[in-house]
């Protein structure tokens, strides 16, 4: 198979015959990586932005989906291509086979991390909005996306505020024991320690959805994500 070129003494290139590198990845054997001539940088140039993942983590009711939607709208209106991966929504399809026990939450985050990586490779600003309660699972996604392409946003709101909002009535059900293993009630949430962005209350008030989106937008502008 001809898949590499060798530089000859006169500077011309001639094909080198070499055995292809075949490897085992997970449970897949005898597989090869296939490169495409159009790569991430060409797609980024087309879109005028850097592909990245904005990973929003926090308790249920902390405003993850609200921020994801507000940010997506702001970016869209200023000519940037985004896509929102929302935990609740993905559990309707891709992740419908997963429960909320720790190993299923880990698999949920792993899958969404891999999907988000594809979106970033496509040059898209991917906004992932999931509770993602375990630090180890979030950090594994960060490793998947080197070159600062993983931007963690921590919704640092107190449980009492999230519980008071309770838009789906799930905290009420968890408190009465009708939902077991609910994050923040009888299941853990490990707060991030190295988030790029933290959204928190100021003088007892939560910033408005527009203000939260502006906060992230400023970070993207200042760090060069909104140009190729
Ligand atoms: N046991 C339990 N714990 C937490 N959340 C629960 C649970 N059961 C159902 N829900 C609803 O599922 C939404 C969270 O899904 P995620 O995929 O983001 O969760 S996780 O990242 O795998 O922990 C979450 O959505 P948000 O409120 O938008 O966070 C809940 O509506
Ligand atoms: N910045 C905010 N200020 C006031 N209310 C908010 C804000 N962000 C979210 N909310 C409200 O809080 C509730 C939970 O928000 P949501 O985005 O669904 O949270 P999550 O996705 O983290 O579960 C919703 O009723 C939403 O309208």
Tab-separated table of C-alpha atoms and ligand atoms in Angstrom:
chain	number	residue	atom	x	y	z
A	1	UNK	CA	0.000	0.000	0.000
A	2	UNK	CA	1.351	3.440	-0.929
A	3	UNK	CA	0.663	5.770	1.951
A	4	UNK	CA	3.859	7.701	2.484
A	5	UNK	CA	6.302	9.601	0.307
A	6	UNK	CA	10.071	9.655	0.495
A	7	UNK	CA	12.214	12.674	-0.379
A	8	UNK	CA	14.768	11.675	-3.057
A	9	UNK	CA	18.258	13.203	-3.384
A	10	UNK	CA	17.070	15.529	-6.191
A	11	UNK	CA	14.222	16.788	-4.053
A	12	UNK	CA	11.538	14.835	-5.907
A	13	UNK	CA	9.119	12.666	-3.965
A	14	UNK	CA	8.613	9.004	-4.655
A	15	UNK	CA	6.136	6.661	-2.973
A	16	UNK	CA	7.462	4.373	-0.276
A	17	UNK	CA	5.974	0.913	-0.011
A	18	UNK	CA	5.332	0.278	3.641
A	19	UNK	CA	3.142	-2.077	5.629
A	20	UNK	CA	0.087	-0.204	6.911
A	21	UNK	CA	-0.085	0.306	10.656
A	22	UNK	CA	-2.953	-1.847	11.845
A	23	UNK	CA	-3.987	-1.597	15.461
A	24	UNK	CA	-6.456	-2.646	18.107
A	25	UNK	CA	-8.593	0.086	19.664
A	26	UNK	CA	-10.883	-1.016	22.501
A	27	UNK	CA	-12.753	-4.041	21.143
A	28	UNK	CA	-12.019	-3.195	17.477
A	29	UNK	CA	-9.183	-5.080	15.851
A	30	UNK	CA	-7.377	-4.543	12.522
A	31	UNK	CA	-8.460	-0.963	12.078
A	32	UNK	CA	-6.717	1.899	10.322
A	33	UNK	CA	-7.081	5.671	10.660
A	34	UNK	CA	-8.167	7.211	7.339
A	35	UNK	CA	-7.140	10.808	6.728
A	36	UNK	CA	-9.284	13.182	4.695
A	37	UNK	CA	-7.633	15.916	2.604
A	38	UNK	CA	-9.925	18.599	4.049
A	39	UNK	CA	-8.983	19.080	7.682
A	40	UNK	CA	-10.045	21.073	10.714
A	41	UNK	CA	-8.101	24.199	9.733
A	42	UNK	CA	-9.764	24.363	6.280
A	43	UNK	CA	-13.176	24.066	7.911
A	44	UNK	CA	-12.272	26.706	10.507
A	45	UNK	CA	-11.137	29.073	7.725
A	46	UNK	CA	-14.454	28.560	5.971
A	47	UNK	CA	-16.377	29.352	9.152
A	48	UNK	CA	-14.069	32.076	10.514
A	49	UNK	CA	-13.940	30.583	14.006
A	50	UNK	CA	-12.119	27.964	16.062
A	51	UNK	CA	-13.832	24.656	16.731
A	52	UNK	CA	-14.148	24.149	20.472
A	53	UNK	CA	-16.345	22.709	23.202
A	54	UNK	CA	-17.953	24.858	25.858
A	55	UNK	CA	-18.764	22.344	28.594
A	56	UNK	CA	-21.397	23.651	31.014
A	57	UNK	CA	-21.560	21.697	34.281
A	58	UNK	CA	-23.713	22.210	37.359
A	59	UNK	CA	-26.643	21.003	39.404
A	60	UNK	CA	-30.065	20.421	37.924
A	61	UNK	CA	-31.781	23.823	37.831
A	62	UNK	CA	-28.529	25.804	37.908
A	63	UNK	CA	-29.262	27.310	34.487
A	64	UNK	CA	-27.134	25.152	32.172
A	65	UNK	CA	-29.719	24.885	29.389
A	66	UNK	CA	-30.676	28.541	29.781
A	67	UNK	CA	-27.045	29.613	29.323
A	68	UNK	CA	-26.525	27.151	26.445
A	69	UNK	CA	-29.525	28.565	24.560
A	70	UNK	CA	-28.709	32.226	25.284
A	71	UNK	CA	-25.079	31.739	24.236
A	72	UNK	CA	-26.036	29.836	21.106
A	73	UNK	CA	-28.401	32.663	20.141
A	74	UNK	CA	-25.803	35.395	20.759
A	75	UNK	CA	-23.175	33.562	18.719
A	76	UNK	CA	-25.607	32.690	15.939
A	77	UNK	CA	-26.728	36.326	15.662
A	78	UNK	CA	-23.108	37.397	15.267
A	79	UNK	CA	-22.525	34.899	12.455
A	80	UNK	CA	-21.030	31.923	14.315
A	81	UNK	CA	-22.004	28.297	13.846
A	82	UNK	CA	-22.888	26.533	17.107
A	83	UNK	CA	-24.551	23.313	18.173
A	84	UNK	CA	-26.013	22.538	21.584
A	85	UNK	CA	-25.656	19.060	23.107
A	86	UNK	CA	-28.091	18.997	26.025
A	87	UNK	CA	-27.950	16.097	28.512
A	88	UNK	CA	-31.732	15.810	28.811
A	89	UNK	CA	-32.167	15.810	25.018
A	90	UNK	CA	-29.402	13.275	24.346
A	91	UNK	CA	-31.015	10.918	26.829
A	92	UNK	CA	-33.998	10.819	24.424
A	93	UNK	CA	-31.825	9.173	21.748
A	94	UNK	CA	-28.085	8.477	21.746
A	95	UNK	CA	-28.041	7.855	25.502
A	96	UNK	CA	-31.498	6.401	26.051
A	97	UNK	CA	-29.953	3.136	27.278
A	98	UNK	CA	-28.248	4.863	30.222
A	99	UNK	CA	-29.509	5.321	33.775
A	100	UNK	CA	-28.252	7.722	36.453
A	101	UNK	CA	-26.000	5.274	38.314
A	102	UNK	CA	-22.360	6.374	38.436
A	103	UNK	CA	-21.067	4.099	35.658
A	104	UNK	CA	-23.886	5.102	33.314
A	105	UNK	CA	-23.297	8.796	34.024
A	106	UNK	CA	-19.609	8.164	33.203
A	107	UNK	CA	-20.553	6.498	29.904
A	108	UNK	CA	-22.981	9.363	29.190
A	109	UNK	CA	-20.182	11.911	29.601
A	110	UNK	CA	-17.693	9.808	27.618
A	111	UNK	CA	-20.080	9.538	24.654
A	112	UNK	CA	-20.998	13.202	24.714
A	113	UNK	CA	-17.297	14.111	24.991
A	114	UNK	CA	-16.578	12.069	21.866
A	115	UNK	CA	-19.497	13.594	19.966
A	116	UNK	CA	-18.480	17.088	21.081
A	117	UNK	CA	-14.960	16.377	19.847
A	118	UNK	CA	-16.360	15.608	16.386
A	119	UNK	CA	-18.280	18.889	16.370
A	120	UNK	CA	-15.124	20.795	17.370
A	121	UNK	CA	-13.217	18.987	14.619
A	122	UNK	CA	-15.940	20.142	12.223
A	123	UNK	CA	-15.024	23.715	13.241
A	124	UNK	CA	-18.238	24.247	15.173
A	125	UNK	CA	-18.570	25.909	18.580
A	126	UNK	CA	-20.189	23.033	20.443
A	127	UNK	CA	-22.040	23.853	23.661
A	128	UNK	CA	-22.450	20.786	25.885
A	129	UNK	CA	-24.818	21.167	28.805
A	130	UNK	CA	-24.815	18.273	31.256
A	131	UNK	CA	-24.760	17.871	35.033
A	132	UNK	CA	-21.541	15.832	34.592
A	133	UNK	CA	-21.149	15.409	38.355
A	134	UNK	CA	-17.816	13.584	38.423
A	135	UNK	CA	-14.535	15.498	38.060
A	136	UNK	CA	-12.795	12.480	36.568
A	137	UNK	CA	-15.334	12.193	33.723
A	138	UNK	CA	-15.139	15.916	32.904
A	139	UNK	CA	-11.345	15.840	32.984
A	140	UNK	CA	-11.350	12.858	30.595
A	141	UNK	CA	-13.282	15.032	28.104
A	142	UNK	CA	-10.744	17.817	28.586
A	143	UNK	CA	-7.975	15.359	27.638
A	144	UNK	CA	-9.904	14.457	24.463
A	145	UNK	CA	-9.758	18.116	23.403
A	146	UNK	CA	-6.213	19.471	23.638
A	147	UNK	CA	-4.996	22.924	22.480
A	148	UNK	CA	-7.454	24.707	24.785
A	149	UNK	CA	-10.424	23.435	22.832
A	150	UNK	CA	-12.253	22.441	26.039
A	151	UNK	CA	-13.683	25.374	27.958
A	152	UNK	CA	-15.366	24.402	31.214
A	153	UNK	CA	-18.126	26.621	32.576
A	154	UNK	CA	-19.133	25.926	36.177
A	155	UNK	CA	-22.630	27.020	37.186
A	156	UNK	CA	-21.680	27.748	40.794
A	157	UNK	CA	-25.147	28.226	42.223
A	158	UNK	CA	-26.136	27.032	45.701
A	159	UNK	CA	-28.316	23.950	45.921
A	160	UNK	CA	-30.998	26.010	47.728
A	161	UNK	CA	-31.437	28.255	44.674
A	162	UNK	CA	-31.605	25.317	42.253
A	163	UNK	CA	-34.037	23.522	44.512
A	164	UNK	CA	-36.222	26.610	44.904
A	165	UNK	CA	-36.427	26.907	41.093
A	166	UNK	CA	-37.265	23.221	40.591
A	167	UNK	CA	-38.908	23.816	37.179
A	168	UNK	CA	-39.567	20.100	36.595
A	169	UNK	CA	-40.555	19.255	40.172
A	170	UNK	CA	-37.687	16.731	40.367
A	171	UNK	CA	-36.175	18.051	43.612
A	172	UNK	CA	-39.570	17.691	45.254
A	173	UNK	CA	-39.761	14.095	44.078
A	174	UNK	CA	-36.190	13.450	45.241
A	175	UNK	CA	-36.862	14.943	48.694
A	176	UNK	CA	-39.917	12.752	49.090
A	177	UNK	CA	-37.892	9.678	48.096
A	178	UNK	CA	-39.757	9.143	44.823
A	179	UNK	CA	-36.520	9.655	42.835
A	180	UNK	CA	-33.458	7.873	44.186
A	181	UNK	CA	-29.900	9.028	43.444
A	182	UNK	CA	-30.753	12.600	42.524
A	183	UNK	CA	-27.693	14.832	42.133
A	184	UNK	CA	-27.243	17.172	45.096
A	185	UNK	CA	-29.797	15.316	47.250
A	186	UNK	CA	-28.608	11.722	47.585
A	187	UNK	CA	-26.035	11.597	44.808
A	188	UNK	CA	-22.728	13.526	44.611
A	189	UNK	CA	-21.754	16.600	42.658
A	190	UNK	CA	-18.013	17.251	42.569
A	191	UNK	CA	-17.439	20.966	41.987
A	192	UNK	CA	-14.788	21.826	39.396
A	193	UNK	CA	-11.511	23.260	40.641
A	194	UNK	CA	-10.001	24.474	37.362
A	195	UNK	CA	-12.882	25.860	35.289
A	196	UNK	CA	-12.093	28.503	32.713
A	197	UNK	CA	-15.339	30.290	33.583
A	198	UNK	CA	-17.419	30.358	36.779
A	199	UNK	CA	-20.966	31.724	36.825
A	200	UNK	CA	-21.984	32.742	40.335
A	201	UNK	CA	-24.374	34.967	42.229
A	202	UNK	CA	-23.410	38.606	42.677
A	203	UNK	CA	-24.875	40.431	45.718
A	204	UNK	CA	-27.367	37.617	46.162
A	205	UNK	CA	-28.588	37.854	42.557
A	206	UNK	CA	-28.001	35.444	39.708
A	207	UNK	CA	-26.829	37.173	36.519
A	208	UNK	CA	-29.483	37.298	33.814
A	209	UNK	CA	-29.298	34.745	30.959
A	210	UNK	CA	-28.010	37.507	28.650
A	211	UNK	CA	-25.324	38.501	31.176
A	212	UNK	CA	-24.220	34.873	31.572
A	213	UNK	CA	-23.977	34.528	27.791
A	214	UNK	CA	-22.002	37.795	27.532
A	215	UNK	CA	-19.556	36.517	30.146
A	216	UNK	CA	-18.767	33.445	28.000
A	217	UNK	CA	-18.809	35.477	24.780
A	218	UNK	CA	-16.160	37.852	26.187
A	219	UNK	CA	-13.974	34.874	27.072
A	220	UNK	CA	-14.291	33.514	23.514
A	221	UNK	CA	-13.499	36.911	21.981
A	222	UNK	CA	-10.538	37.602	24.269
A	223	UNK	CA	-9.052	34.187	23.654
A	224	UNK	CA	-9.326	34.216	19.864
A	225	UNK	CA	-12.037	31.582	19.349
A	226	UNK	CA	-14.165	33.864	17.188
A	227	UNK	CA	-11.644	33.999	14.370
A	228	UNK	CA	-10.042	31.187	12.355
B	1	LIG	N1	-31.258	11.022	39.353
B	1	LIG	C1	-31.110	12.132	38.618
B	1	LIG	N2	-30.088	12.985	38.878
B	1	LIG	C2	-29.951	14.087	38.140
B	1	LIG	N3	-30.759	14.446	37.099
B	1	LIG	C3	-31.779	13.625	36.807
B	1	LIG	C4	-31.997	12.446	37.559
B	1	LIG	N4	-33.087	11.828	37.035
B	1	LIG	C5	-33.530	12.577	36.017
B	1	LIG	N5	-32.744	13.652	35.872
B	1	LIG	C6	-32.912	14.620	34.770
B	1	LIG	O1	-31.847	14.331	33.863
B	1	LIG	C7	-31.126	15.499	33.544
B	1	LIG	C8	-29.618	15.285	33.685
B	1	LIG	O2	-29.106	14.531	32.650
B	1	LIG	P1	-27.544	14.544	32.371
B	1	LIG	O3	-27.334	13.638	31.219
B	1	LIG	O4	-27.108	15.960	32.224
B	1	LIG	O5	-26.938	13.933	33.707
B	1	LIG	S1	-25.475	13.387	33.980
B	1	LIG	O6	-24.534	14.356	33.384
B	1	LIG	O7	-25.332	12.076	33.373
B	1	LIG	O8	-25.341	13.314	35.446
B	1	LIG	C9	-31.550	16.576	34.507
B	1	LIG	O9	-31.707	17.727	33.693
B	1	LIG	P2	-31.274	19.197	34.155
B	1	LIG	O10	-32.282	19.596	35.188
B	1	LIG	O11	-31.385	19.990	32.892
B	1	LIG	O12	-29.873	19.157	34.696
B	1	LIG	C10	-32.829	16.064	35.134
B	1	LIG	O13	-33.931	16.694	34.517
B	2	LIG	N1	-29.942	33.453	35.056
B	2	LIG	C1	-31.141	33.084	35.445
B	2	LIG	N2	-31.920	33.925	36.144
B	2	LIG	C2	-33.140	33.533	36.526
B	2	LIG	N3	-33.686	32.330	36.286
B	2	LIG	C3	-32.962	31.465	35.612
B	2	LIG	C4	-31.657	31.779	35.147
B	2	LIG	N4	-31.150	30.715	34.518
B	2	LIG	C5	-32.107	29.775	34.562
B	2	LIG	N5	-33.196	30.210	35.201
B	2	LIG	C6	-34.410	29.459	35.438
B	2	LIG	O1	-34.061	28.368	36.280
B	2	LIG	C7	-34.706	27.173	35.855
B	2	LIG	C8	-33.669	26.109	35.548
B	2	LIG	O2	-32.906	26.514	34.431
B	2	LIG	P1	-32.348	25.457	33.400
B	2	LIG	O3	-31.606	26.214	32.373
B	2	LIG	O4	-33.429	24.536	32.944
B	2	LIG	O5	-31.323	24.658	34.344
B	2	LIG	P2	-30.569	23.293	34.102
B	2	LIG	O6	-30.439	23.095	32.617
B	2	LIG	O7	-29.249	23.461	34.779
B	2	LIG	O8	-31.409	22.240	34.754
B	2	LIG	C9	-35.564	27.564	34.654
B	2	LIG	O9	-36.885	27.770	35.102
B	2	LIG	C10	-34.950	28.851	34.163
B	2	LIG	O10	-35.902	29.678	33.556
